[in-house]
Short mmCIF file of N, CA and C in Angstrom, two decimals:
data_model
loop_
_atom_site.label_atom_id
_atom_site.label_comp_id
_atom_site.label_asym_id
_atom_site.label_seq_id
_atom_site.Cartn_x
_atom_site.Cartn_y
_atom_site.Cartn_z
N PRO O 1 81.27 -44.17 93.32
CA PRO O 1 81.56 -45.37 94.08
C PRO O 1 80.31 -46.03 94.66
N SER O 2 79.33 -45.24 95.08
CA SER O 2 78.15 -45.83 95.71
C SER O 2 77.26 -46.54 94.68
N SER O 3 77.38 -46.19 93.41
CA SER O 3 76.57 -46.84 92.39
C SER O 3 77.28 -48.01 91.73
N LEU O 4 78.52 -48.27 92.10
CA LEU O 4 79.27 -49.38 91.51
C LEU O 4 78.61 -50.74 91.79
N PRO O 5 78.16 -51.03 93.01
CA PRO O 5 77.49 -52.31 93.22
C PRO O 5 76.22 -52.48 92.38
N ILE O 6 75.49 -51.40 92.18
CA ILE O 6 74.28 -51.46 91.34
C ILE O 6 74.68 -51.77 89.91
N PHE O 7 75.72 -51.12 89.41
CA PHE O 7 76.20 -51.39 88.06
C PHE O 7 76.64 -52.83 87.89
N VAL O 8 77.40 -53.34 88.85
CA VAL O 8 77.89 -54.72 88.76
C VAL O 8 76.72 -55.70 88.78
N GLY O 9 75.75 -55.46 89.65
CA GLY O 9 74.57 -56.32 89.71
C GLY O 9 73.79 -56.32 88.41
N MET O 10 73.60 -55.16 87.83
CA MET O 10 72.87 -55.07 86.56
C MET O 10 73.66 -55.72 85.43
N ALA O 11 74.96 -55.55 85.42
CA ALA O 11 75.78 -56.16 84.37
C ALA O 11 75.74 -57.68 84.47
N ILE O 12 75.81 -58.21 85.68
CA ILE O 12 75.74 -59.66 85.85
C ILE O 12 74.38 -60.17 85.43
N TYR O 13 73.31 -59.48 85.80
CA TYR O 13 71.96 -59.89 85.40
C TYR O 13 71.79 -59.85 83.89
N SER O 14 72.37 -58.85 83.26
CA SER O 14 72.23 -58.70 81.82
C SER O 14 72.82 -59.86 81.05
N PHE O 15 73.88 -60.43 81.56
CA PHE O 15 74.56 -61.52 80.87
C PHE O 15 74.40 -62.83 81.63
N GLU O 16 73.24 -63.05 82.26
CA GLU O 16 73.03 -64.21 83.10
C GLU O 16 72.78 -65.50 82.34
N GLY O 17 72.82 -65.49 81.05
CA GLY O 17 72.55 -66.68 80.26
C GLY O 17 73.71 -67.66 80.18
N ILE O 18 74.75 -67.46 80.97
CA ILE O 18 75.92 -68.32 80.90
C ILE O 18 75.59 -69.76 81.28
N GLY O 19 74.56 -69.96 82.08
CA GLY O 19 74.15 -71.31 82.45
C GLY O 19 73.62 -72.12 81.29
N LEU O 20 73.28 -71.45 80.21
CA LEU O 20 72.78 -72.15 79.03
C LEU O 20 73.86 -72.44 78.00
N ALA O 21 75.08 -72.05 78.29
CA ALA O 21 76.15 -72.20 77.30
C ALA O 21 76.39 -73.66 76.93
N LEU O 22 76.54 -74.53 77.91
CA LEU O 22 76.82 -75.93 77.61
C LEU O 22 75.65 -76.63 76.93
N PRO O 23 74.40 -76.46 77.40
CA PRO O 23 73.29 -77.09 76.67
C PRO O 23 73.16 -76.61 75.23
N ILE O 24 73.42 -75.34 75.01
CA ILE O 24 73.34 -74.82 73.65
C ILE O 24 74.44 -75.44 72.80
N GLU O 25 75.64 -75.49 73.33
CA GLU O 25 76.74 -76.09 72.58
C GLU O 25 76.46 -77.57 72.29
N ASN O 26 75.93 -78.29 73.25
CA ASN O 26 75.65 -79.71 73.05
C ASN O 26 74.54 -79.95 72.03
N SER O 27 73.63 -79.02 71.89
CA SER O 27 72.52 -79.21 70.96
C SER O 27 72.83 -78.66 69.55
N MET O 28 73.99 -78.04 69.39
CA MET O 28 74.33 -77.48 68.08
C MET O 28 74.70 -78.58 67.09
N GLU O 29 74.35 -78.34 65.85
CA GLU O 29 74.72 -79.27 64.78
C GLU O 29 76.24 -79.26 64.57
N ARG O 30 76.84 -78.07 64.69
CA ARG O 30 78.29 -77.93 64.54
C ARG O 30 78.84 -77.23 65.78
N PRO O 31 79.13 -78.00 66.84
CA PRO O 31 79.63 -77.39 68.09
C PRO O 31 80.95 -76.63 67.93
N ASP O 32 81.69 -76.92 66.89
CA ASP O 32 82.95 -76.20 66.70
C ASP O 32 82.73 -74.72 66.42
N ARG O 33 81.52 -74.35 66.01
CA ARG O 33 81.20 -72.94 65.73
C ARG O 33 80.66 -72.21 66.95
N PHE O 34 80.57 -72.91 68.07
CA PHE O 34 79.99 -72.31 69.27
C PHE O 34 80.70 -71.03 69.71
N PRO O 35 82.03 -70.96 69.76
CA PRO O 35 82.66 -69.70 70.19
C PRO O 35 82.24 -68.50 69.35
N PHE O 36 82.14 -68.69 68.04
CA PHE O 36 81.70 -67.59 67.17
C PHE O 36 80.27 -67.18 67.50
N VAL O 37 79.39 -68.16 67.64
CA VAL O 37 77.98 -67.88 67.93
C VAL O 37 77.85 -67.18 69.29
N TRP O 38 78.59 -67.66 70.28
CA TRP O 38 78.52 -67.07 71.61
C TRP O 38 79.02 -65.63 71.61
N ILE O 39 80.13 -65.38 70.95
CA ILE O 39 80.66 -64.01 70.89
C ILE O 39 79.71 -63.09 70.14
N LEU O 40 79.15 -63.59 69.04
CA LEU O 40 78.18 -62.79 68.29
C LEU O 40 76.96 -62.46 69.15
N ALA O 41 76.47 -63.43 69.89
CA ALA O 41 75.32 -63.18 70.77
C ALA O 41 75.65 -62.14 71.83
N MET O 42 76.83 -62.24 72.43
CA MET O 42 77.22 -61.28 73.47
C MET O 42 77.39 -59.87 72.89
N VAL O 43 77.91 -59.78 71.68
CA VAL O 43 78.05 -58.47 71.03
C VAL O 43 76.67 -57.87 70.76
N ILE O 44 75.74 -58.69 70.26
CA ILE O 44 74.39 -58.19 69.98
C ILE O 44 73.71 -57.73 71.26
N VAL O 45 73.83 -58.50 72.33
CA VAL O 45 73.22 -58.11 73.61
C VAL O 45 73.86 -56.83 74.13
N THR O 46 75.17 -56.73 74.06
CA THR O 46 75.87 -55.53 74.55
C THR O 46 75.46 -54.30 73.76
N VAL O 47 75.42 -54.41 72.44
CA VAL O 47 75.03 -53.27 71.61
C VAL O 47 73.58 -52.87 71.89
N THR O 48 72.71 -53.85 72.08
CA THR O 48 71.31 -53.54 72.39
C THR O 48 71.21 -52.77 73.70
N TYR O 49 71.92 -53.21 74.73
CA TYR O 49 71.88 -52.48 76.00
C TYR O 49 72.48 -51.09 75.88
N ILE O 50 73.54 -50.94 75.13
CA ILE O 50 74.16 -49.62 74.96
C ILE O 50 73.21 -48.68 74.24
N VAL O 51 72.58 -49.17 73.17
CA VAL O 51 71.65 -48.32 72.41
C VAL O 51 70.45 -47.94 73.28
N PHE O 52 69.89 -48.91 74.00
CA PHE O 52 68.75 -48.62 74.87
C PHE O 52 69.14 -47.62 75.95
N GLY O 53 70.31 -47.80 76.54
CA GLY O 53 70.77 -46.86 77.56
C GLY O 53 71.02 -45.47 77.00
N ALA O 54 71.58 -45.40 75.80
CA ALA O 54 71.84 -44.09 75.18
C ALA O 54 70.53 -43.37 74.87
N PHE O 55 69.54 -44.11 74.37
CA PHE O 55 68.24 -43.48 74.10
C PHE O 55 67.59 -43.03 75.40
N GLY O 56 67.67 -43.83 76.44
CA GLY O 56 67.11 -43.44 77.73
C GLY O 56 67.78 -42.20 78.28
N TYR O 57 69.10 -42.16 78.15
CA TYR O 57 69.84 -40.98 78.63
C TYR O 57 69.51 -39.75 77.80
N SER O 58 69.39 -39.92 76.48
CA SER O 58 69.07 -38.76 75.63
C SER O 58 67.66 -38.24 75.89
N CYS O 59 66.76 -39.11 76.29
CA CYS O 59 65.39 -38.67 76.57
C CYS O 59 65.25 -38.04 77.95
N TYR O 60 65.93 -38.59 78.95
CA TYR O 60 65.70 -38.18 80.33
C TYR O 60 66.90 -37.51 80.99
N GLY O 61 68.06 -37.53 80.36
CA GLY O 61 69.23 -36.85 80.90
C GLY O 61 69.80 -37.51 82.14
N ASP O 62 70.41 -36.71 83.00
CA ASP O 62 71.07 -37.21 84.21
C ASP O 62 70.09 -37.71 85.27
N GLU O 63 68.83 -37.37 85.14
CA GLU O 63 67.86 -37.71 86.17
C GLU O 63 67.24 -39.09 85.95
N VAL O 64 67.90 -39.95 85.20
CA VAL O 64 67.36 -41.27 84.92
C VAL O 64 67.55 -42.17 86.15
N PRO O 65 66.46 -42.74 86.64
CA PRO O 65 66.63 -43.69 87.75
C PRO O 65 67.19 -45.01 87.24
N SER O 66 67.57 -45.88 88.17
CA SER O 66 68.14 -47.17 87.78
C SER O 66 67.14 -47.99 86.98
N ILE O 67 65.86 -47.89 87.32
CA ILE O 67 64.81 -48.61 86.60
C ILE O 67 64.11 -47.60 85.71
N ILE O 68 64.36 -47.68 84.42
CA ILE O 68 63.87 -46.65 83.50
C ILE O 68 62.36 -46.65 83.36
N THR O 69 61.71 -47.77 83.64
CA THR O 69 60.26 -47.81 83.54
C THR O 69 59.60 -46.94 84.61
N MET O 70 60.34 -46.53 85.61
CA MET O 70 59.78 -45.66 86.65
C MET O 70 59.48 -44.26 86.12
N VAL O 71 60.11 -43.85 85.04
CA VAL O 71 59.88 -42.50 84.51
C VAL O 71 58.89 -42.50 83.34
N LEU O 72 58.38 -43.66 82.98
CA LEU O 72 57.39 -43.70 81.91
C LEU O 72 56.10 -43.05 82.38
N PRO O 73 55.39 -42.35 81.50
CA PRO O 73 54.14 -41.72 81.91
C PRO O 73 53.07 -42.77 82.22
N ASP O 74 52.06 -42.37 82.98
CA ASP O 74 50.98 -43.30 83.32
C ASP O 74 49.94 -43.30 82.21
N ASN O 75 50.15 -44.15 81.22
CA ASN O 75 49.18 -44.32 80.15
C ASN O 75 49.17 -45.78 79.70
N ALA O 76 48.37 -46.07 78.70
CA ALA O 76 48.21 -47.46 78.26
C ALA O 76 49.50 -48.02 77.66
N TYR O 77 50.26 -47.19 76.97
CA TYR O 77 51.49 -47.67 76.35
C TYR O 77 52.53 -48.11 77.39
N SER O 78 52.70 -47.29 78.42
CA SER O 78 53.67 -47.66 79.45
C SER O 78 53.19 -48.89 80.22
N LEU O 79 51.88 -49.04 80.39
CA LEU O 79 51.35 -50.23 81.03
C LEU O 79 51.65 -51.47 80.18
N LEU O 80 51.52 -51.33 78.87
CA LEU O 80 51.85 -52.45 77.98
C LEU O 80 53.34 -52.79 78.03
N VAL O 81 54.19 -51.77 78.12
CA VAL O 81 55.63 -52.01 78.23
C VAL O 81 55.94 -52.77 79.52
N LYS O 82 55.37 -52.32 80.63
CA LYS O 82 55.60 -52.98 81.90
C LYS O 82 55.04 -54.40 81.90
N LEU O 83 53.89 -54.60 81.30
CA LEU O 83 53.31 -55.93 81.20
C LEU O 83 54.19 -56.84 80.33
N GLY O 84 54.69 -56.30 79.22
CA GLY O 84 55.58 -57.06 78.35
C GLY O 84 56.87 -57.47 79.05
N LEU O 85 57.42 -56.56 79.84
CA LEU O 85 58.63 -56.89 80.61
C LEU O 85 58.34 -57.98 81.64
N SER O 86 57.17 -57.91 82.26
CA SER O 86 56.80 -58.94 83.24
C SER O 86 56.64 -60.30 82.59
N VAL O 87 56.01 -60.33 81.43
CA VAL O 87 55.83 -61.60 80.71
C VAL O 87 57.18 -62.14 80.25
N ALA O 88 58.04 -61.27 79.77
CA ALA O 88 59.38 -61.72 79.35
C ALA O 88 60.14 -62.30 80.54
N LEU O 89 60.04 -61.67 81.69
CA LEU O 89 60.70 -62.19 82.89
C LEU O 89 60.12 -63.54 83.28
N LEU O 90 58.82 -63.68 83.15
CA LEU O 90 58.17 -64.95 83.48
C LEU O 90 58.68 -66.08 82.60
N PHE O 91 58.93 -65.79 81.33
CA PHE O 91 59.40 -66.83 80.41
C PHE O 91 60.89 -67.13 80.55
N THR O 92 61.62 -66.34 81.32
CA THR O 92 63.04 -66.65 81.52
C THR O 92 63.23 -67.80 82.49
N TYR O 93 62.26 -68.05 83.35
CA TYR O 93 62.41 -69.14 84.32
C TYR O 93 62.51 -70.51 83.66
N PRO O 94 61.61 -70.86 82.72
CA PRO O 94 61.80 -72.17 82.07
C PRO O 94 63.11 -72.26 81.29
N ILE O 95 63.54 -71.16 80.71
CA ILE O 95 64.80 -71.18 79.97
C ILE O 95 65.97 -71.41 80.93
N ALA O 96 65.93 -70.75 82.08
CA ALA O 96 67.00 -70.92 83.05
C ALA O 96 66.98 -72.31 83.67
N MET O 97 65.83 -72.95 83.75
CA MET O 97 65.72 -74.28 84.34
C MET O 97 66.03 -75.39 83.34
N TYR O 98 66.19 -75.07 82.08
CA TYR O 98 66.44 -76.07 81.05
C TYR O 98 67.64 -76.97 81.36
N PRO O 99 68.78 -76.41 81.76
CA PRO O 99 69.91 -77.30 82.08
C PRO O 99 69.60 -78.25 83.24
N VAL O 100 68.83 -77.77 84.22
CA VAL O 100 68.48 -78.62 85.35
C VAL O 100 67.63 -79.79 84.87
N PHE O 101 66.62 -79.50 84.04
CA PHE O 101 65.76 -80.56 83.53
C PHE O 101 66.55 -81.55 82.67
N GLU O 102 67.50 -81.03 81.93
CA GLU O 102 68.32 -81.91 81.09
C GLU O 102 69.17 -82.85 81.94
N ILE O 103 69.71 -82.36 83.03
CA ILE O 103 70.50 -83.20 83.92
C ILE O 103 69.61 -84.24 84.61
N VAL O 104 68.42 -83.84 85.03
CA VAL O 104 67.51 -84.75 85.72
C VAL O 104 67.05 -85.86 84.78
N GLU O 105 66.84 -85.54 83.51
CA GLU O 105 66.40 -86.53 82.54
C GLU O 105 67.47 -87.59 82.29
N GLU O 106 68.73 -87.25 82.45
CA GLU O 106 69.81 -88.22 82.22
C GLU O 106 69.89 -89.12 83.39
#
C-alpha cells in the first residue's frame, strides 16, 4: 500500500504523451487511422517498460530501488547512461510544448 502512490506516479509519467494526441492526429495524412496508431504506440511503450523492468528485476532481485540508475556501478558506462537519460529528458520539453506553440501560432 505504501508504494501504490509511487507506482501511480510512475505510470502516469510513463504515458504522459497524451497531450500530443490531438496535434499528432491533426498532422496525420490519414487521421482515421489514428486509433490504430495510438494503440500500437501504447502497446510498444508498455512492452518496452515491462521488458526493461523484468531485466532490472532479474539482475538485481527484490532490492531494486525505484530509480534503477541508482544501482548502476560507478564507471564510464553508467555515466553515459545517466547522461543519455538527462539529454532525453531535456528533449522532452520541446515536444511537450509543441501543442502550446501550435495554439499560440493560430
